Coordinates of C-alpha atoms in Angstrom, one line a residue:
Chain A
M1 CA -89.7 29.8 -18.8
S2 CA -86.6 30.2 -16.7
D3 CA -86.8 31.4 -13.1
T4 CA -83.4 33.1 -13.1
I5 CA -83.5 36.8 -12.9
A6 CA -81.9 38.7 -15.8
P7 CA -78.4 39.9 -15.0
V8 CA -79.3 43.6 -15.4
A9 CA -81.9 43.3 -12.7
R10 CA -79.3 41.8 -10.5
A11 CA -76.8 44.4 -11.3
G12 CA -79.3 47.0 -10.4
A13 CA -79.7 45.7 -6.9
K14 CA -76.7 47.1 -5.1
G15 CA -74.6 45.4 -2.5
T16 CA -76.8 42.3 -1.9
Y17 CA -74.5 39.9 -3.6
F18 CA -70.9 39.2 -4.4
D19 CA -69.8 41.4 -7.3
W20 CA -67.9 38.7 -9.1
K21 CA -67.9 40.7 -12.4
S22 CA -66.0 43.6 -10.9
W23 CA -63.5 41.3 -9.2
L24 CA -62.9 39.4 -12.3
F25 CA -62.4 42.6 -14.3
W26 CA -59.8 44.0 -11.9
L27 CA -58.1 40.6 -11.7
I28 CA -57.8 40.6 -15.5
M29 CA -56.5 44.2 -15.4
A30 CA -53.9 43.2 -12.8
I31 CA -52.6 40.5 -15.1
W32 CA -52.8 42.8 -18.1
S33 CA -50.6 45.4 -16.3
I34 CA -47.7 43.0 -15.7
P35 CA -45.9 43.7 -19.0
L36 CA -46.5 47.4 -18.4
L37 CA -45.1 47.3 -14.9
W38 CA -42.2 45.3 -16.4
L39 CA -41.5 48.2 -18.8
M40 CA -41.7 50.7 -15.9
S41 CA -39.3 48.6 -13.8
M42 CA -36.9 48.3 -16.7
S43 CA -36.9 52.1 -17.0
V44 CA -35.5 52.6 -13.5
R45 CA -32.9 49.8 -13.5
Y46 CA -29.3 49.7 -14.4
N47 CA -28.5 48.5 -17.9
E48 CA -26.1 45.9 -16.6
D49 CA -28.8 44.6 -14.2
I50 CA -31.5 44.3 -16.8
L51 CA -29.9 41.5 -18.7
T52 CA -28.1 39.7 -15.8
V53 CA -30.3 39.7 -12.7
F54 CA -33.8 38.5 -12.4
E55 CA -35.7 40.5 -9.8
I56 CA -39.3 41.5 -9.6
I57 CA -38.7 44.5 -7.4
P58 CA -35.5 46.3 -8.4
S59 CA -32.8 46.2 -5.7
R60 CA -31.2 49.4 -6.9
I61 CA -32.8 52.2 -8.8
S62 CA -31.5 54.8 -11.2
F63 CA -33.4 57.6 -13.0
R64 CA -30.6 58.0 -15.6
G65 CA -32.9 57.2 -18.5
Y66 CA -35.4 59.9 -17.6
I67 CA -32.7 62.4 -16.8
E68 CA -31.0 61.7 -20.2
F69 CA -34.3 62.0 -22.0
F70 CA -35.1 65.5 -20.7
S71 CA -31.5 66.8 -20.9
E72 CA -30.8 65.8 -24.5
P73 CA -32.4 67.8 -27.2
Q74 CA -32.6 64.9 -29.7
W75 CA -34.8 63.1 -27.2
Y76 CA -37.2 65.8 -26.1
G77 CA -37.1 67.2 -29.5
A78 CA -38.3 63.9 -30.9
L79 CA -41.1 63.9 -28.4
I80 CA -42.2 67.4 -29.7
N81 CA -41.9 66.2 -33.3
S82 CA -44.1 63.3 -32.7
L83 CA -46.7 65.4 -30.9
T84 CA -46.6 67.9 -33.7
Y85 CA -47.3 65.5 -36.6
T86 CA -49.7 63.4 -34.6
T87 CA -51.8 66.4 -33.7
M88 CA -51.8 67.7 -37.2
N89 CA -52.7 64.3 -38.6
M90 CA -55.5 63.9 -36.1
V91 CA -57.1 67.3 -36.8
L92 CA -56.8 67.0 -40.6
S93 CA -58.0 63.4 -40.7
V94 CA -61.2 64.2 -38.7
A95 CA -61.7 67.4 -40.7
V96 CA -61.7 65.8 -44.1
A97 CA -63.5 62.7 -42.9
L98 CA -66.5 64.5 -41.4
P99 CA -68.2 65.7 -44.7
A100 CA -67.3 62.4 -46.4
A101 CA -68.8 60.3 -43.7
Y102 CA -71.9 62.5 -43.8
A103 CA -72.2 61.9 -47.5
F104 CA -71.8 58.1 -47.1
S105 CA -74.3 57.9 -44.3
R106 CA -77.0 60.2 -45.9
F107 CA -76.9 59.8 -49.6
T108 CA -76.5 57.3 -52.3
F109 CA -74.5 58.5 -55.2
S110 CA -72.8 57.0 -58.3
G111 CA -70.1 54.6 -57.2
D112 CA -70.5 55.2 -53.4
K113 CA -70.1 51.5 -52.4
H114 CA -67.0 51.1 -54.5
L115 CA -65.5 54.3 -53.3
F116 CA -66.1 53.3 -49.7
F117 CA -64.4 49.9 -50.1
W118 CA -61.6 51.6 -52.1
L119 CA -61.0 53.9 -49.2
L120 CA -60.8 51.0 -46.8
T121 CA -58.3 49.2 -49.0
N122 CA -55.8 51.9 -48.3
R123 CA -55.9 50.8 -44.7
M124 CA -54.8 47.4 -46.0
A125 CA -51.5 48.2 -47.6
P126 CA -48.4 46.9 -45.8
A127 CA -46.4 50.1 -44.9
A128 CA -43.4 48.6 -46.7
V129 CA -45.2 49.0 -50.0
F130 CA -45.2 52.7 -49.7
L131 CA -41.8 53.3 -48.3
L132 CA -39.7 53.9 -51.4
P133 CA -42.4 55.8 -53.4
F134 CA -43.1 58.0 -50.4
F135 CA -39.5 58.8 -49.9
Q136 CA -39.2 59.8 -53.6
M137 CA -42.4 61.7 -53.6
Y138 CA -41.8 63.8 -50.5
Q139 CA -38.3 64.5 -51.5
A140 CA -39.5 65.8 -54.8
L141 CA -42.0 68.0 -53.0
G142 CA -39.3 69.3 -50.7
L143 CA -41.2 68.1 -47.7
F144 CA -38.7 65.4 -46.7
D145 CA -37.6 65.5 -43.1
T146 CA -40.5 67.7 -42.0
T147 CA -43.4 66.9 -39.7
Y148 CA -45.8 67.8 -42.5
A149 CA -44.6 64.9 -44.6
V150 CA -45.4 62.4 -41.8
A151 CA -48.7 64.0 -40.9
L152 CA -49.7 63.8 -44.6
A153 CA -48.4 60.3 -45.1
H154 CA -50.2 59.0 -42.1
M155 CA -53.5 60.2 -43.5
L156 CA -53.2 57.3 -45.8
F157 CA -54.5 54.9 -43.1
N158 CA -56.2 57.3 -40.7
V159 CA -58.6 59.0 -43.1
P160 CA -60.2 55.8 -44.3
L161 CA -60.5 54.7 -40.6
A162 CA -62.0 58.0 -39.6
V163 CA -64.6 57.9 -42.4
W164 CA -65.5 54.4 -41.4
I165 CA -66.0 55.0 -37.7
L166 CA -67.7 58.4 -38.2
E167 CA -70.1 56.9 -40.7
G168 CA -71.2 54.4 -38.1
F169 CA -72.0 57.2 -35.6
M170 CA -73.7 59.4 -38.2
S171 CA -76.0 56.6 -39.3
G172 CA -77.3 56.5 -35.8
V173 CA -78.7 60.0 -36.0
P174 CA -82.2 60.0 -37.5
R175 CA -82.5 61.6 -41.0
Q176 CA -85.6 63.5 -39.9
L177 CA -83.2 65.8 -38.0
D178 CA -81.6 67.0 -41.3
E179 CA -85.0 67.6 -42.8
M180 CA -86.3 69.5 -39.8
A181 CA -83.2 71.7 -39.9
E182 CA -83.8 72.4 -43.6
I183 CA -87.4 73.4 -42.9
D184 CA -86.3 75.7 -40.1
G185 CA -84.1 77.5 -42.7
Y186 CA -80.7 76.4 -41.6
S187 CA -78.1 76.5 -44.4
F188 CA -76.2 73.3 -44.8
P189 CA -72.9 74.5 -43.3
R190 CA -74.6 76.0 -40.3
F191 CA -76.7 72.9 -39.7
F192 CA -73.7 70.7 -40.0
L193 CA -71.4 72.7 -37.7
T194 CA -73.9 73.9 -35.1
V195 CA -76.4 71.0 -34.9
F196 CA -75.0 67.8 -36.4
V197 CA -71.3 67.9 -35.3
P198 CA -72.2 68.5 -31.6
M199 CA -74.6 65.6 -31.9
I200 CA -72.0 63.1 -32.9
R201 CA -69.2 64.4 -30.7
A202 CA -68.9 61.0 -29.1
G203 CA -68.0 59.6 -32.5
I204 CA -65.5 62.4 -33.1
G205 CA -63.9 61.6 -29.7
V206 CA -63.5 58.0 -30.5
T207 CA -62.2 58.7 -34.0
A208 CA -59.7 61.3 -32.7
F209 CA -58.4 58.7 -30.3
F210 CA -57.9 56.1 -32.9
A211 CA -56.3 58.6 -35.3
F212 CA -53.9 59.7 -32.6
M213 CA -53.1 56.2 -31.5
F214 CA -52.3 54.8 -35.0
S215 CA -50.2 57.8 -35.9
W216 CA -48.4 57.8 -32.6
V217 CA -47.2 54.3 -32.7
E218 CA -46.4 54.0 -36.5
L219 CA -42.8 53.4 -37.1
L220 CA -41.8 52.5 -40.7
I221 CA -43.3 55.4 -42.6
A222 CA -42.2 57.9 -40.0
K223 CA -38.7 56.5 -40.1
T224 CA -38.5 56.7 -43.9
L225 CA -39.8 60.3 -44.2
T226 CA -37.6 61.9 -41.6
G227 CA -34.0 62.7 -41.0
P228 CA -32.3 64.4 -38.1
Q229 CA -34.6 67.5 -38.2
A230 CA -38.0 65.9 -37.8
M231 CA -37.1 62.6 -36.2
P232 CA -40.1 61.2 -34.2
L233 CA -39.8 59.6 -30.8
A234 CA -40.5 56.0 -32.0
V235 CA -37.6 56.3 -34.5
Q236 CA -35.3 58.0 -32.0
M237 CA -35.8 55.0 -29.8
S238 CA -34.4 52.6 -32.5
T239 CA -31.2 54.6 -32.5
T240 CA -30.2 53.7 -29.0
S241 CA -27.9 50.9 -29.8
T242 CA -24.3 51.6 -28.7
A243 CA -21.2 49.5 -28.8
A244 CA -22.3 47.9 -25.5
G245 CA -25.7 46.9 -27.1
L246 CA -29.1 48.5 -26.6
D247 CA -29.5 51.2 -23.9
W248 CA -32.4 49.3 -22.3
A249 CA -33.0 51.7 -19.5
L250 CA -33.1 54.8 -21.7
L251 CA -35.3 53.0 -24.2
S252 CA -37.7 52.0 -21.5
A253 CA -37.8 55.4 -20.0
A254 CA -38.6 56.9 -23.4
G255 CA -41.3 54.2 -23.7
V256 CA -42.9 55.1 -20.4
I257 CA -42.8 58.8 -21.4
A258 CA -44.3 57.9 -24.8
I259 CA -47.4 56.6 -23.0
I260 CA -48.2 59.9 -21.2
P261 CA -49.6 61.9 -24.2
G262 CA -51.8 58.9 -25.0
V263 CA -53.2 58.7 -21.5
I264 CA -54.0 62.4 -21.6
V265 CA -55.9 61.9 -24.9
I266 CA -57.9 59.0 -23.5
W267 CA -58.6 61.0 -20.4
F268 CA -60.1 63.7 -22.5
V269 CA -62.2 61.4 -24.7
R270 CA -63.2 58.9 -22.0
N271 CA -66.7 60.3 -21.6
Y272 CA -67.2 60.2 -25.3
I273 CA -66.1 56.6 -25.6
A274 CA -68.3 55.6 -22.7
K275 CA -71.2 57.2 -24.5
G276 CA -70.5 55.0 -27.4
F277 CA -71.6 54.3 -30.9
A278 CA -75.1 55.4 -31.8
L279 CA -75.5 52.3 -33.9
G280 CA -77.7 53.1 -36.8
R281 CA -79.7 51.2 -39.3
V282 CA -81.7 49.3 -36.7
Chain B
M298 CA -86.0 56.5 -42.8
N299 CA -84.8 53.4 -44.5
T300 CA -84.1 54.8 -47.9
K301 CA -81.3 57.2 -48.5
K302 CA -81.6 60.1 -50.9
K303 CA -80.0 59.8 -54.2
N304 CA -77.8 62.8 -54.6
N305 CA -74.8 63.0 -56.8
K306 CA -73.8 66.3 -55.3
A307 CA -72.7 64.3 -52.3
W308 CA -69.5 63.8 -54.4
F309 CA -68.5 67.3 -53.3
L310 CA -68.5 66.2 -49.7
V311 CA -66.4 63.2 -50.5
L312 CA -64.0 65.1 -52.7
P313 CA -61.5 66.2 -50.0
V314 CA -61.1 62.7 -48.8
V315 CA -60.7 61.4 -52.3
L316 CA -58.1 64.0 -53.1
V317 CA -56.1 63.4 -49.9
V318 CA -56.1 59.6 -50.2
A319 CA -55.4 59.7 -53.9
F320 CA -52.4 62.0 -53.3
T321 CA -51.1 59.7 -50.5
A322 CA -52.0 56.4 -52.1
I323 CA -52.5 56.4 -55.9
I324 CA -49.2 58.0 -57.0
P325 CA -47.0 55.8 -54.8
L326 CA -49.0 52.8 -55.8
M327 CA -48.5 53.5 -59.5
T328 CA -44.8 53.8 -58.8
V329 CA -44.8 50.4 -57.2
A330 CA -46.7 48.9 -60.1
N331 CA -44.2 50.4 -62.4
Y332 CA -41.2 48.9 -60.5
S333 CA -42.8 45.5 -60.3
V334 CA -42.6 44.9 -64.0
Q335 CA -39.1 46.0 -64.7
D336 CA -35.6 45.1 -63.5
I337 CA -33.8 48.4 -62.6
L338 CA -30.1 47.9 -63.0
S339 CA -29.3 51.6 -62.9
P340 CA -31.4 54.8 -63.4
D341 CA -31.0 54.6 -67.1
N342 CA -30.8 50.9 -67.6
R343 CA -34.1 49.2 -67.1
I344 CA -35.3 45.9 -68.6
F345 CA -39.0 45.1 -68.9
V346 CA -39.5 41.7 -67.3
G347 CA -43.3 41.5 -67.3
L348 CA -44.7 39.2 -64.7
E349 CA -41.4 37.4 -64.0
F350 CA -41.1 38.9 -60.5
F351 CA -44.7 37.9 -59.7
R352 CA -43.9 34.3 -60.7
Q353 CA -40.8 34.3 -58.6
I354 CA -42.7 35.5 -55.6
A355 CA -45.6 33.1 -55.9
T356 CA -43.3 30.1 -56.3
D357 CA -40.8 31.1 -53.6
P358 CA -41.1 28.4 -50.9
A359 CA -40.0 30.8 -48.1
I360 CA -42.7 33.3 -49.0
V361 CA -45.4 30.6 -49.3
A362 CA -44.4 29.3 -45.9
A363 CA -44.5 32.8 -44.5
F364 CA -47.9 33.3 -46.0
Q365 CA -49.2 30.2 -44.2
R366 CA -47.7 31.5 -41.0
N367 CA -49.5 34.7 -41.4
L368 CA -52.8 32.9 -42.0
V369 CA -52.3 30.7 -38.9
F370 CA -51.3 33.8 -36.8
S371 CA -54.3 35.9 -37.9
T372 CA -56.7 33.0 -37.3
Q373 CA -55.3 32.4 -33.8
I374 CA -55.3 35.9 -32.6
L375 CA -58.8 36.6 -34.0
A376 CA -60.1 33.5 -32.3
I377 CA -58.7 34.7 -29.0
E378 CA -59.0 38.5 -29.2
I379 CA -62.6 38.9 -30.4
P380 CA -64.2 36.7 -27.6
L381 CA -61.8 38.0 -25.0
G382 CA -62.3 41.6 -26.0
I383 CA -66.1 41.1 -25.8
M384 CA -65.7 39.5 -22.4
I385 CA -63.6 42.3 -21.0
A386 CA -65.9 44.9 -22.5
K387 CA -68.9 43.3 -20.7
L388 CA -67.0 43.2 -17.4
M389 CA -65.9 46.8 -17.6
P390 CA -67.5 49.1 -15.0
R391 CA -70.0 51.4 -16.5
R392 CA -70.1 54.5 -14.3
G393 CA -68.1 56.9 -12.3
W394 CA -64.3 57.1 -11.8
K395 CA -64.0 53.4 -12.0
A396 CA -65.2 53.5 -15.6
A397 CA -62.7 56.2 -16.4
A398 CA -59.8 54.4 -14.7
A399 CA -60.8 51.2 -16.5
L400 CA -60.8 52.9 -19.9
V401 CA -57.3 54.3 -19.3
I402 CA -55.9 51.0 -18.1
V403 CA -57.4 49.0 -20.9
A404 CA -56.2 51.5 -23.6
I405 CA -52.6 51.8 -22.4
P406 CA -51.1 48.9 -24.4
L407 CA -52.5 50.5 -27.6
I408 CA -50.5 53.7 -27.2
I409 CA -47.1 52.2 -26.6
P410 CA -44.9 52.5 -29.7
W411 CA -44.6 49.2 -31.4
N412 CA -40.8 48.9 -31.0
V413 CA -41.2 49.5 -27.3
V414 CA -43.7 46.7 -27.1
G415 CA -41.3 44.4 -28.9
T416 CA -38.4 45.4 -26.7
T417 CA -40.3 45.0 -23.5
W418 CA -41.5 41.5 -24.4
R419 CA -38.0 40.6 -25.6
V420 CA -36.7 41.0 -22.1
F421 CA -40.0 39.9 -20.5
A422 CA -39.8 36.5 -22.2
R423 CA -36.1 35.8 -21.5
P424 CA -35.9 32.5 -19.7
D425 CA -33.1 33.8 -17.4
V426 CA -34.1 37.4 -16.5
G427 CA -37.6 37.9 -17.8
L428 CA -40.7 37.4 -15.6
L429 CA -42.6 35.5 -18.3
G430 CA -39.7 33.3 -19.2
V431 CA -38.8 32.5 -15.6
T432 CA -42.4 31.8 -14.7
M433 CA -42.8 29.4 -17.7
N434 CA -39.5 27.8 -16.8
Q435 CA -41.0 26.6 -13.6
F436 CA -43.3 24.3 -15.6
R437 CA -41.1 23.2 -18.4
P438 CA -38.0 24.4 -20.2
F439 CA -38.8 27.6 -22.0
D440 CA -36.6 29.3 -24.5
I441 CA -37.8 31.7 -27.2
G442 CA -34.4 31.8 -28.7
N443 CA -34.2 28.1 -29.5
T444 CA -37.7 26.5 -29.3
P445 CA -39.9 27.5 -32.2
A446 CA -43.1 26.7 -30.3
D447 CA -42.1 29.0 -27.4
A448 CA -41.3 31.9 -29.8
W449 CA -44.7 31.4 -31.5
F450 CA -46.5 31.3 -28.2
T451 CA -44.8 34.5 -27.1
M452 CA -45.6 36.2 -30.3
V453 CA -49.3 35.3 -30.0
L454 CA -49.4 36.3 -26.3
M455 CA -47.8 39.6 -27.1
D456 CA -50.3 40.4 -29.8
V457 CA -53.2 39.4 -27.5
W458 CA -51.9 41.6 -24.8
H459 CA -51.2 44.5 -27.2
W460 CA -54.4 44.4 -29.3
T461 CA -57.3 42.8 -27.3
P462 CA -57.8 46.3 -25.8
L463 CA -58.8 47.6 -29.3
V464 CA -61.6 45.1 -29.5
A465 CA -62.6 45.7 -25.9
L466 CA -62.8 49.5 -26.4
L467 CA -64.8 49.2 -29.6
V468 CA -67.2 46.7 -28.1
Y469 CA -67.5 48.7 -24.9
A470 CA -68.4 51.8 -26.9
G471 CA -71.0 49.7 -28.8
L472 CA -72.5 48.2 -25.6
R473 CA -72.8 51.7 -24.1
A474 CA -74.9 52.8 -27.0
I475 CA -77.7 50.2 -26.4
P476 CA -80.5 52.0 -24.6
D477 CA -81.4 50.7 -21.1
A478 CA -84.9 50.1 -22.2
Y479 CA -83.8 47.1 -24.2
Y480 CA -82.3 45.5 -21.1
Q481 CA -85.3 46.4 -19.0
A482 CA -87.7 44.8 -21.5
A483 CA -85.6 41.7 -21.6
S484 CA -85.4 41.4 -17.8
I485 CA -89.1 41.9 -17.4
D486 CA -89.6 38.9 -19.6
G487 CA -87.0 36.9 -17.8
A488 CA -84.5 36.5 -20.6
S489 CA -81.4 34.7 -19.5
A490 CA -78.0 36.3 -19.7
V491 CA -77.2 34.2 -22.7
S492 CA -80.3 35.2 -24.6
V493 CA -79.8 38.9 -23.7
F494 CA -76.4 38.7 -25.2
R495 CA -77.5 36.7 -28.2
F496 CA -80.7 38.6 -29.1
V497 CA -80.2 42.1 -27.7
E498 CA -76.5 42.8 -27.6
L499 CA -75.0 40.9 -30.5
P500 CA -77.2 42.3 -33.2
K501 CA -76.5 45.8 -32.0
L502 CA -72.8 45.1 -31.9
R503 CA -72.6 43.8 -35.4
R504 CA -71.2 47.0 -36.8
V505 CA -68.5 47.5 -34.2
L506 CA -67.6 43.9 -34.4
M507 CA -67.1 44.2 -38.1
I508 CA -64.8 47.1 -37.6
A509 CA -62.8 45.3 -34.9
L510 CA -62.6 42.1 -36.9
L511 CA -61.5 43.8 -40.1
L512 CA -59.0 46.1 -38.4
R513 CA -57.5 43.2 -36.4
F514 CA -57.3 41.0 -39.5
M515 CA -55.6 43.7 -41.6
D516 CA -53.1 44.7 -38.9
S517 CA -52.2 41.2 -37.8
F518 CA -51.6 40.2 -41.4
M519 CA -49.2 43.2 -41.8
I520 CA -47.5 42.8 -38.4
Y521 CA -43.9 43.7 -38.5
A522 CA -42.1 45.6 -35.8
E523 CA -43.2 43.6 -32.8
P524 CA -42.1 40.1 -34.0
Y525 CA -39.1 41.5 -35.8
I526 CA -37.8 42.9 -32.5
L527 CA -39.0 40.0 -30.4
T528 CA -37.4 37.2 -32.4
G529 CA -36.1 38.6 -35.7
G530 CA -38.2 35.9 -37.4
G531 CA -36.5 33.1 -35.6
P532 CA -35.6 30.7 -34.3
G533 CA -34.8 29.5 -37.8
T534 CA -37.9 30.7 -39.7
A535 CA -40.4 29.8 -37.0
T536 CA -41.9 33.4 -36.7
E537 CA -40.9 34.7 -40.1
V538 CA -44.0 36.4 -41.3
M539 CA -44.4 38.0 -44.8
S540 CA -43.6 41.5 -43.7
I541 CA -40.2 40.5 -42.4
L542 CA -39.4 38.8 -45.7
L543 CA -40.6 41.9 -47.6
A544 CA -38.4 44.1 -45.5
V545 CA -35.4 41.9 -46.2
I546 CA -36.0 42.0 -50.0
A547 CA -36.8 45.7 -50.1
V548 CA -34.3 47.1 -47.6
I549 CA -31.4 44.7 -47.2
Q550 CA -31.2 43.1 -50.7
F551 CA -32.6 46.3 -52.2
D552 CA -34.2 44.3 -55.0
L553 CA -36.8 46.9 -55.9
G554 CA -38.6 45.0 -58.7
K555 CA -39.1 41.9 -56.6
A556 CA -40.1 43.9 -53.5
A557 CA -42.7 45.8 -55.5
A558 CA -44.2 42.6 -57.0
F559 CA -44.2 41.1 -53.5
S560 CA -45.9 44.2 -52.1
L561 CA -48.6 44.1 -54.7
I562 CA -49.4 40.4 -54.1
Y563 CA -49.4 41.1 -50.3
F564 CA -51.8 44.0 -50.7
L565 CA -54.0 42.0 -53.0
I566 CA -54.2 39.1 -50.5
I567 CA -55.3 41.4 -47.7
Q568 CA -57.9 43.0 -50.0
I569 CA -59.4 39.7 -51.0
F570 CA -59.8 38.5 -47.5
S571 CA -61.1 41.8 -46.3
F572 CA -63.6 41.9 -49.2
I573 CA -64.9 38.5 -48.2
F574 CA -65.3 39.5 -44.5
F575 CA -66.8 42.8 -45.6
T576 CA -69.3 41.1 -47.9
I577 CA -70.4 38.5 -45.4
L578 CA -70.8 41.0 -42.6
T579 CA -72.8 43.5 -44.6
L580 CA -75.0 40.9 -46.2
D581 CA -78.0 42.0 -44.2
E582 CA -77.7 45.6 -45.2
R583 CA -78.5 44.9 -48.8
P584 CA -81.9 45.8 -50.2
G585 CA -82.9 42.2 -50.9
A586 CA -82.0 41.1 -47.4
T587 CA -84.3 43.6 -45.6
K588 CA -87.3 41.2 -45.5
R589 CA -85.1 38.4 -44.2
A590 CA -83.6 40.6 -41.6
E591 CA -87.0 41.8 -40.4
K592 CA -88.2 38.3 -40.0
K593 CA -85.1 37.4 -38.1
A594 CA -85.4 40.5 -35.9
L595 CA -89.0 39.6 -35.1
A596 CA -88.1 36.1 -34.1
A597 CA -85.2 37.4 -32.1
Q598 CA -87.3 39.9 -30.2
A599 CA -89.9 37.3 -29.4
S600 CA -87.3 35.1 -27.7
A601 CA -85.4 37.9 -26.1
G602 CA -88.6 38.9 -24.3
K603 CA -90.4 41.3 -26.5
A604 CA -87.6 43.8 -26.8
D605 CA -89.9 45.5 -29.3
A606 CA -91.6 47.2 -26.4
A607 CA -88.4 49.2 -26.2
P608 CA -88.2 52.5 -28.1
K609 CA -86.1 52.7 -31.2
T610 CA -82.5 53.8 -30.8
G611 CA -83.0 57.6 -30.6
V612 CA -80.8 60.5 -30.9
T613 CA -78.1 60.5 -28.3
N614 CA -78.3 64.2 -27.7
E615 CA -77.5 65.1 -24.1

């Protein structure tokens, strides 16, 4: 047939050719980083410069945004609020989604397909739909302006996503494993927690990252359900307008700080992501 | 292996999810449905108006135009983000610290709060002080505040920058799950890069691609904060998507009944499209399709260079 060597074989032979793939990748990443570098540069510039002077490398630098962020309680408090509900949401979403995903991947039961799609539909509701009812409901429950309210409300879109992704991973684990464990006398909870869960930890890592990410960046629901007490970072950011307009530098500094927890989460789950989906049903 | 056990006790495992989601979704949804059919003048003065609000929404030219904009937007970003995401995933380094660094860099746009994304791009695209605006200005006059096409271009570019990483991450994870043996088998038989992709990788990626496609469709159809901050829907109505109109009706005009009816229609549209995608993409998983899928797989393996010599996807237990 063809006399070209398959790309994998080529990739296996080290150093004998120009590694265009790697160059192309880092070139794309360099372009991709431009808006990010722009954000970082905005965070150390003076407000009056940002909207009047075009410069790629700032001619004068100020860390006022960062200093203000860490010296004012409403800013670092907002960071802590965001971290609190995001973590709560991440842990709860994965915890309830695990058994459900197991059920969907292992059994058929009355109404399973409909239930699965119904779960997904909750990921499809524009947040604006839920704002007013959420506000009323959480106020009636006395949870308004607490991090619990946001953690709970964000489960609306994170639980279906978690079930969906985890189900994909679980379907990749052969069912014989479950049967063997049963023959060996494992009880279901013991099998699930000591054998099965460790086996799909790659999936749990990916799911946790997505749950963290979507909860971390969500704005509308978090804004509706919180007041001054539990105000999250993303909402605190939208309050920076003053008589002189937006406080661009402070906002950008907060934006840069907001990236850090996410980077830490990715760093922890990087090996899991790289290990990937065990794609089932082959 | 291929048949799942029938077991209605599985409902107990699903129960926590059903309870949580029902609590967070069903009660509010019923409230919305309730609002959508009555005109609330004051807490004790409500008039039942039936489907009047739905009729108003469906015939409102501004909303119909916004709906079309949403459709065009979602189509464009899917057409760019899915292939680009696959490409980036295929180029990403696979081992060592480079792989870790690549993962972090690729994922960063995803974890920036949406209003910060909007704010960054708002300055970034300014023709006088923003890098993108100034660069574009070298080629031709560029002004997102006054030229509809420029505003639209920036909105699409921003979304591509922001969300292609999601596709890339999912596809990367999917690619990493394909056992090396498949590639080895393909390379022994001299399969070209294109046929390796077409017959080895693509079938294995179907599931992650479905997740990526559906997620991107839903989210792009609901997009709000980024375009709202970037352009506020302008210039004129050039970037006015449905969610911006919904926010105007619900929050500024505070017309609850109309907003509720709009929400339900919005919700329904996304559901219908997602259902269509979902059905098409899971067609092969249905019982009747097994035979067809097997035949297709056999043909695929034959041309991919007898990938059937490779072991089945095993347990990834390391």
